[in-house]
Short mmCIF file of C-alpha atoms in Angstrom, two decimals:
data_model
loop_
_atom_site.label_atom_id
_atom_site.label_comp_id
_atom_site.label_asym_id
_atom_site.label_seq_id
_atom_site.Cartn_x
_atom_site.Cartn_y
_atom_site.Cartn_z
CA UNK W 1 68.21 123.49 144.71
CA UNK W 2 67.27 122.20 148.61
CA UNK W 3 70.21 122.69 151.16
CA UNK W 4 69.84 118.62 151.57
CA UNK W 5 72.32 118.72 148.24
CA UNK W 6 75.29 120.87 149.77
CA UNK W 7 75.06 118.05 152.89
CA UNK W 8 75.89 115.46 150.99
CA UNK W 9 79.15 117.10 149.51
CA UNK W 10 81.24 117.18 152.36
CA UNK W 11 80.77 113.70 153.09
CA UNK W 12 81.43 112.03 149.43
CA UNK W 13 85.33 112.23 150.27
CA UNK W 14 87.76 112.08 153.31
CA UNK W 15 91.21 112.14 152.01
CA UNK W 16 92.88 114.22 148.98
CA UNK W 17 96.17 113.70 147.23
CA UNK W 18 97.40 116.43 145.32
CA UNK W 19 99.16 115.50 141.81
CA UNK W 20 99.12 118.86 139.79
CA UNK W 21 100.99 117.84 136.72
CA UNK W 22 100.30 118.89 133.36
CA UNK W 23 100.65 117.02 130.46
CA UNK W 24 101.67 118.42 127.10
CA UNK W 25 100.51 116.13 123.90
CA UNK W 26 100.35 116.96 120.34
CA UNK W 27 100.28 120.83 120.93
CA UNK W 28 97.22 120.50 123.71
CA UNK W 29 97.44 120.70 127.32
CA UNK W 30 96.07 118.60 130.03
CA UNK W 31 96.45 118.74 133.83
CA UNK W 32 96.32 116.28 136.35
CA UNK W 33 94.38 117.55 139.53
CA UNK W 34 94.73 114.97 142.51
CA UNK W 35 92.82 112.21 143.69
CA UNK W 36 89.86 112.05 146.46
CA UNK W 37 89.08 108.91 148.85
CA UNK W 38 85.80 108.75 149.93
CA UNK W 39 83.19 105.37 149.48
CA UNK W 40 85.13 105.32 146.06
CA UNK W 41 88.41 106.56 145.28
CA UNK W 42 88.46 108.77 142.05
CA UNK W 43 91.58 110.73 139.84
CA UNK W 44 90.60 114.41 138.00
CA UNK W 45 91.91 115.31 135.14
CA UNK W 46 91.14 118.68 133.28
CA UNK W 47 91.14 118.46 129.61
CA UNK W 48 90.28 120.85 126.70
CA UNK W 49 87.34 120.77 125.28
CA UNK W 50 85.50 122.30 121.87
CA UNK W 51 81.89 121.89 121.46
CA UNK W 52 81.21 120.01 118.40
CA UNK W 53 79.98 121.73 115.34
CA UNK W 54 76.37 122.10 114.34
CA UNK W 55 76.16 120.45 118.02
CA UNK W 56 72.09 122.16 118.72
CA UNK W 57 69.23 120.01 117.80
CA UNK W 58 68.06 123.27 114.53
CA UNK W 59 71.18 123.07 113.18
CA UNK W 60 71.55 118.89 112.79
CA UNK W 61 67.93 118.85 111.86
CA UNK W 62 69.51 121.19 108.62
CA UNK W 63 72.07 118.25 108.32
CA UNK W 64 71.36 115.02 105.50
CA UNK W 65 73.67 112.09 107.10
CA UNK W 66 76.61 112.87 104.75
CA UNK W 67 76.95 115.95 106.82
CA UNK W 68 76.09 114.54 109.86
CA UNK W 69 78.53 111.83 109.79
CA UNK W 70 81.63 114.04 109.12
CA UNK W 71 81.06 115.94 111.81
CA UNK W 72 82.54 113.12 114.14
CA UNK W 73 85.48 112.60 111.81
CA UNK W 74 88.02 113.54 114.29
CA UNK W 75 87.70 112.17 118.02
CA UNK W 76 89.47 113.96 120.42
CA UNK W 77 92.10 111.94 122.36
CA UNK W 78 90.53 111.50 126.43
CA UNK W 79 92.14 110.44 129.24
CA UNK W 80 88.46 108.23 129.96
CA UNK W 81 90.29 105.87 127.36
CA UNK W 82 92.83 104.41 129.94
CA UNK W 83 92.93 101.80 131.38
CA UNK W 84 95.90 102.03 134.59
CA UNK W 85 98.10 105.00 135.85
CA UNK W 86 100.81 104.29 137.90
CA UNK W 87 102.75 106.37 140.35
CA UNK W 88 106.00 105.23 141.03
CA UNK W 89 105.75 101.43 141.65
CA UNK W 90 101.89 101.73 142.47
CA UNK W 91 99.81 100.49 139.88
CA UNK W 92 96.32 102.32 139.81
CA UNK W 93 93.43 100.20 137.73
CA UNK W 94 90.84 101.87 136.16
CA UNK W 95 87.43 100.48 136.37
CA UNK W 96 85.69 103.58 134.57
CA UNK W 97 84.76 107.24 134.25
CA UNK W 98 83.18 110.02 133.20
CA UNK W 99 83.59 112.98 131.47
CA UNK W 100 81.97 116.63 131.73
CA UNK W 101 82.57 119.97 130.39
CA UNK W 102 82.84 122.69 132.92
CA UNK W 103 80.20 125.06 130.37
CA UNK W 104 77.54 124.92 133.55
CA UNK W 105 80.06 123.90 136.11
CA UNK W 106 79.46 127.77 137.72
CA UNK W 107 76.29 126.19 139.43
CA UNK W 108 77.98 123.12 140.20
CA UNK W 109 78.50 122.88 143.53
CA UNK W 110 80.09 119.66 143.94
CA UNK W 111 83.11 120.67 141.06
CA UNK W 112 83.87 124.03 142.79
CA UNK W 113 84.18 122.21 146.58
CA UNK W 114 86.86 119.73 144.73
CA UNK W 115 88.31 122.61 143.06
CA UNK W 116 88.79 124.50 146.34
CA UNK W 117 89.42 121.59 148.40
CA UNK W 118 91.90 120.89 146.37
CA UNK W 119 93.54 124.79 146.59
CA UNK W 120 93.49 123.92 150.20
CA UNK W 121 95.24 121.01 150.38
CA UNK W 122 98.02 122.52 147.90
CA UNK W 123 97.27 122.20 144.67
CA UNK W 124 98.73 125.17 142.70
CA UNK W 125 96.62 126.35 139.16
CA UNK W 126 99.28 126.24 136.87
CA UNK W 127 99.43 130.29 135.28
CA UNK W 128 98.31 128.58 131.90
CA UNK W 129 95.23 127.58 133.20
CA UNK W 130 94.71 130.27 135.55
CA UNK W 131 93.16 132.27 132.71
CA UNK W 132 91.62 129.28 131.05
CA UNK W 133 87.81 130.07 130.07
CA UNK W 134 85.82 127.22 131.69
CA UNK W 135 83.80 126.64 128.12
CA UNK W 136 87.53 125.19 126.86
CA UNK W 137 87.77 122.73 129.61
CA UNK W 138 86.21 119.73 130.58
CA UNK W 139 86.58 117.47 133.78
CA UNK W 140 87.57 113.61 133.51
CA UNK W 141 86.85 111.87 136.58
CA UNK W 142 88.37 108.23 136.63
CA UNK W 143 86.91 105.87 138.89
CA UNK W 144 89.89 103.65 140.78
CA UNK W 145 89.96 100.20 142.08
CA UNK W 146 90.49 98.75 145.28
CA UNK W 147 91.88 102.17 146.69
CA UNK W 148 91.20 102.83 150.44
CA UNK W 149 93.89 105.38 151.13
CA UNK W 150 95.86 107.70 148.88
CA UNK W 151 99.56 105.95 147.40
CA UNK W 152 102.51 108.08 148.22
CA UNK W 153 103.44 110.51 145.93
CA UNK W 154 106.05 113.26 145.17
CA UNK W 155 106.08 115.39 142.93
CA UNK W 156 109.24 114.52 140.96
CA UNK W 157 107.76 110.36 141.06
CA UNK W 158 107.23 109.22 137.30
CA UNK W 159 103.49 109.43 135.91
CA UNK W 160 102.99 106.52 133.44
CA UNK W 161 99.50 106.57 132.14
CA UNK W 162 97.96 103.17 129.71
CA UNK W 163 96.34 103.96 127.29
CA UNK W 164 93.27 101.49 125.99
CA UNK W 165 93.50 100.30 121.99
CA UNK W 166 91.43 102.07 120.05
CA UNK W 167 90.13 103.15 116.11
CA UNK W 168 90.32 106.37 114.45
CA UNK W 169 88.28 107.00 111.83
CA UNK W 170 89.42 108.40 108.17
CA UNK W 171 86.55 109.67 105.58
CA UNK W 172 87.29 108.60 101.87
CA UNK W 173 83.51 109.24 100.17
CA UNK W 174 84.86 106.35 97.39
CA UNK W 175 81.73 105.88 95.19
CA UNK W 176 81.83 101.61 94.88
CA UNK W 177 79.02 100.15 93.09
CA UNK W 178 78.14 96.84 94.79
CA UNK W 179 76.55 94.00 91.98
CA UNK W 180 74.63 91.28 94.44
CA UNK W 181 76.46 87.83 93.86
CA UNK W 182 79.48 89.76 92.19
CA UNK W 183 82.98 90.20 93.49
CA UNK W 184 85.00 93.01 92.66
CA UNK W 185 88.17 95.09 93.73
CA UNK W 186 88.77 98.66 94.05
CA UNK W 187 91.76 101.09 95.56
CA UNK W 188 92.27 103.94 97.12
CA UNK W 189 94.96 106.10 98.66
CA UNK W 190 94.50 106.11 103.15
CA UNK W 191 95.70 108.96 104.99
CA UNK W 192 99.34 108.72 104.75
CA UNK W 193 99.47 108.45 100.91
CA UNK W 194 99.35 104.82 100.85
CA UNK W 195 97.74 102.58 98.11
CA UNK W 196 95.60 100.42 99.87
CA UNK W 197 93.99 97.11 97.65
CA UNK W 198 90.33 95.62 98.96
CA UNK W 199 88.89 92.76 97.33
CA UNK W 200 85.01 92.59 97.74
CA UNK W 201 84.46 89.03 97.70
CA UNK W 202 80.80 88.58 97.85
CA UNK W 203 77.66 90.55 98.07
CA UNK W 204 73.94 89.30 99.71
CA UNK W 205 71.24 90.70 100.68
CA UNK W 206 70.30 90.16 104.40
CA UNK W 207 66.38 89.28 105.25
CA UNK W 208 66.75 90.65 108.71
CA UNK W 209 63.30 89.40 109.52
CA UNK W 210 63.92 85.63 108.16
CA UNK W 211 67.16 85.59 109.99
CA UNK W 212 64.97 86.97 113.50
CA UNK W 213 62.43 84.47 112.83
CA UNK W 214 65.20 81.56 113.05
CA UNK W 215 66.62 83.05 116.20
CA UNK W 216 63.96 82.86 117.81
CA UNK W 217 63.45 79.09 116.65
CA UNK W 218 67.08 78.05 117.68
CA UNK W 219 66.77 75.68 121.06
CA UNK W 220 70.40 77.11 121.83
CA UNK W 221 68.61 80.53 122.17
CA UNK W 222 65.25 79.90 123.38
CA UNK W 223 66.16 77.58 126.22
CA UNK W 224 67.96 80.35 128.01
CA UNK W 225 64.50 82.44 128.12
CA UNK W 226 61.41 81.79 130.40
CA UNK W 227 58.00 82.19 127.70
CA UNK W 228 57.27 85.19 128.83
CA UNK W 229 60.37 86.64 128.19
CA UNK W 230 61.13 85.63 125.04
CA UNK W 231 57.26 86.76 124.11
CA UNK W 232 58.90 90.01 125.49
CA UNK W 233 62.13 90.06 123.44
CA UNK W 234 59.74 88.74 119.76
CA UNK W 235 57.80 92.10 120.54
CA UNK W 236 60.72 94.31 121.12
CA UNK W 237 62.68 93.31 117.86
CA UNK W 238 59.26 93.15 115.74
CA UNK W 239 58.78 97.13 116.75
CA UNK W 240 62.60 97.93 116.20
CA UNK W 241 62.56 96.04 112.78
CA UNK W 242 59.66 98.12 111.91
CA UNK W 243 61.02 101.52 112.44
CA UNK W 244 64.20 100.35 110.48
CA UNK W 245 62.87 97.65 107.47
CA UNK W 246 59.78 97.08 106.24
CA UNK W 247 58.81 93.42 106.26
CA UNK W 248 59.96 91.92 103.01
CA UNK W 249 63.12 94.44 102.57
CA UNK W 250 66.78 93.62 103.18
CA UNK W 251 70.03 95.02 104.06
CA UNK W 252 73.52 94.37 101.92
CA UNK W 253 76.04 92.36 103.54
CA UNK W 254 79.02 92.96 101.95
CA UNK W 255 82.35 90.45 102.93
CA UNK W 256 85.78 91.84 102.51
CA UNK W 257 89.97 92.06 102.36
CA UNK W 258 92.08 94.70 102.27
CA UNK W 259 96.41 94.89 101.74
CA UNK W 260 96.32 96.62 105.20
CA UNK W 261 94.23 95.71 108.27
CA UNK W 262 91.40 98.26 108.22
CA UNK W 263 87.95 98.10 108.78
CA UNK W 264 85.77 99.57 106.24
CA UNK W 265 82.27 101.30 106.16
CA UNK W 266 79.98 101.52 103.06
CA UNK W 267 76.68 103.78 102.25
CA UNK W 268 74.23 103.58 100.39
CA UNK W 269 73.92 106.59 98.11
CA UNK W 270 70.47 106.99 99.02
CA UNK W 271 71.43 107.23 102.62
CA UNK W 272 74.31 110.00 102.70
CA UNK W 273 71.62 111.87 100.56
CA UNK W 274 69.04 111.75 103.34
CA UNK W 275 68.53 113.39 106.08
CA UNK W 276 67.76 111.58 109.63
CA UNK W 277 64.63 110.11 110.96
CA UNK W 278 63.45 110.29 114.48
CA UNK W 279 62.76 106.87 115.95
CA UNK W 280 61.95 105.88 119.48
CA UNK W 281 64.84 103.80 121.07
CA UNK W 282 64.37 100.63 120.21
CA UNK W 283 65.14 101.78 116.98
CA UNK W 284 69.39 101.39 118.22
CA UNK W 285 69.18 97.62 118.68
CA UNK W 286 69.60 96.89 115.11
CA UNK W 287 73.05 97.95 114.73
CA UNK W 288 74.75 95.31 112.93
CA UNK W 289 78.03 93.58 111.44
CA UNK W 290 78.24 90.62 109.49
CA UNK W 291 80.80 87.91 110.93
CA UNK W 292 82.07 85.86 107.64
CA UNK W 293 82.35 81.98 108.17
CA UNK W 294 86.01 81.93 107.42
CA UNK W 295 88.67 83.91 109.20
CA UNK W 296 90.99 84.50 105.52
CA UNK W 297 90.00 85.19 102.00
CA UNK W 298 90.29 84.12 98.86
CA UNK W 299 93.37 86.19 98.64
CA UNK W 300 94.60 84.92 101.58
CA UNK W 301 94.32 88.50 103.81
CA UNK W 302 92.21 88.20 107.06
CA UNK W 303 88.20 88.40 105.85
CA UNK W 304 86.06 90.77 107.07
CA UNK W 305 82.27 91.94 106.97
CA UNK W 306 79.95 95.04 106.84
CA UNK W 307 76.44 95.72 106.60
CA UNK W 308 75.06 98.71 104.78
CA UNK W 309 71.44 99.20 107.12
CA UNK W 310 69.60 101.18 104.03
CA UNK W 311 66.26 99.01 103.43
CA UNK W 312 66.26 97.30 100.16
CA UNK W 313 64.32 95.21 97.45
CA UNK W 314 64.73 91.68 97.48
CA UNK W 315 65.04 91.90 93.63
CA UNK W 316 67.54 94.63 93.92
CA UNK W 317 71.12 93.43 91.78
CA UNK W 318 72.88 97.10 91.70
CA UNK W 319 73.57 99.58 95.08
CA UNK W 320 74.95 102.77 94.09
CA UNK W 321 77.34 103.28 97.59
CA UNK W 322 80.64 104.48 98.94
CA UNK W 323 82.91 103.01 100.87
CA UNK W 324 82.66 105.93 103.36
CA UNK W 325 85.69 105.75 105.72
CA UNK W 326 87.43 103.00 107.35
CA UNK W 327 88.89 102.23 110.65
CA UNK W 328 92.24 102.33 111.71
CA UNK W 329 93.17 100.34 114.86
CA UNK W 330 95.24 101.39 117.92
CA UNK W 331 97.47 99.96 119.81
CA UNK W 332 97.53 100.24 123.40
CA UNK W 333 100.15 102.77 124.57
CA UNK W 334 101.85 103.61 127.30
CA UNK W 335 102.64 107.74 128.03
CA UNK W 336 105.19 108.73 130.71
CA UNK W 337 104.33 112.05 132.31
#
């Protein structure tokens, strides 16, 4: 480290305002540090954190992608989602953030000058987090808009936090065996006991390098692009396509309804058996969906797609798959502190 770092420190903010309110939600604690003004103005928020399991590069290498994808079956609820906090009448936009766990925050120098800069403008550690190991904690710094000096606060103001919509994820492993050109319908029970109908109304396979190819033909799309750059963009999907599909292979496009509104997520067999491949990148532009043409179904619920991204035959008629977990949607939501 030079000493040219530690300069810059004392200069990144000029004026604090000390919240120090902690939050207590579904048996976890979180604590609201203060805000700093400085070129930007930004809100702290200490959080608990648990490293995620089988989290080193050995152990995921020991992981197929069943394994691998179950280990992000529960997200952990972070203030980074909001999206305004308001003291009092002041409304505070958020335009961002970041989040980092405090593991190696020992030799971070810029953390422990907020930390005490903080002490000295007031801000009391609460005794519960006094004690706190820093490995359990992680900081949440929220960027703020249009702030050049701190709002007025006191401590016994109302807190009310917004929180963005979001989707939580619920596994189900349902073996589903998808027959190209075939519908079919299948149940199964979501995470509150309910029975839950889906209607799979057709099944295609996806030439992802035809469909490319026509892209790249389309005068709506080329016309925006100089030659060289879309010479540029041909190259960069012809090496990600490579790494994911052989020429001449296709994906499964699968459209959909279900009795609740859910997004689902199939496998291919094949795929939860396997274990991951390293790719370079580009590799992470082919994530897909499939948009249907229609907005309802046949059975007149809202119509939705999926794409399962394991290569396969063009002659294939049979996928042995899963419908692996689905998404639930939530709403924004407002917390009072």
């Amino acid at each position: 480290m030079q000493l040219s770092y530690l300069e810059e420190i004392p200069n990144e903010w000029h004026k604090l305002l000390v919240i120090g309110r902690t939050i207590e939600r579904d048996d976890k604690k979180y604590h609201i540090i203060g805000m700093t003004i400085g070129e930007c103005a930004n809100l702290y928020i200490l959080e608990p954190f648990t490293e995620p399991e089988h989290s080193g590069r050995r152990q995921r290498a020991h992981c197929n992608n069943r394994a691998r994808l179950k280990q992000y079956e529960e997200r952990q609820e972070s203030y980074l989602h909001c999206s305004e906090i308001s003291l009092g009448d002041k409304r505070l936009k958020i335009q961002g953030g970041s989040g980092s766990p405090l593991h190696f925050a020992d030799r971070d120098f810029r953390t422990i000058c907020l930390f005490v800069d903080m002490m000295r403008a007031g801000w009391k550690v609460p005794d519960w987090l006094k004690e706190e190991e820093w490995d359990n904690l992680q900081l949440v710094t929220l960027h703020i808009a249009d702030l050049k000096r701190p709002p007025k606060y006191t401590p016994d103001m109302p807190i009310i936090i917004k929180h963005r919509p979001g989707h939580i994820q619920h596994i189900i492993e349902k073996t589903v065996t998808l027959t190209v050109g075939k519908s079919r319908t299948f149940s199964f029970k979501d995470h509150c006991g309910e029975e839950v109908q889906c209607y799979i109304n057709r099944v295609t396979l996806i030439d992802v390098w035809k469909d490319i190819e026509r892209q790249f033909q389309d005068p709506r799309y080329i016309k925006k692009l100089t030659s060289e750059r879309l010479q540029e963009a041909k190259e960069h999907c012809r090496k990600a396509l490579e790494q994911s599909v052989p020429e001449g292979m296709c994906y499964v496009g699968i459209e959909y309804e279900c009795s609740k509104d859910i997004s689902l997520q199939f496998c291919a067999k094949e795929y939860l058996r396997s274990y991951p491949e390293s790719h370079n990148g580009s590799a992470s532009f082919l994530m897909m969906n499939l948009k249907p043409d229609q907005e309802t179904g046949t059975h007149g619920l809202p119509l939705k797609g999926a794409v399962i991204q394991t290569p396969v035959s063009p002659d294939t008629v049979k996928i042995p798959a899963e419908m692996f977990m689905y998404f639930e949607r939530t709403k924004e939501w407002e917390e009072q502190i």
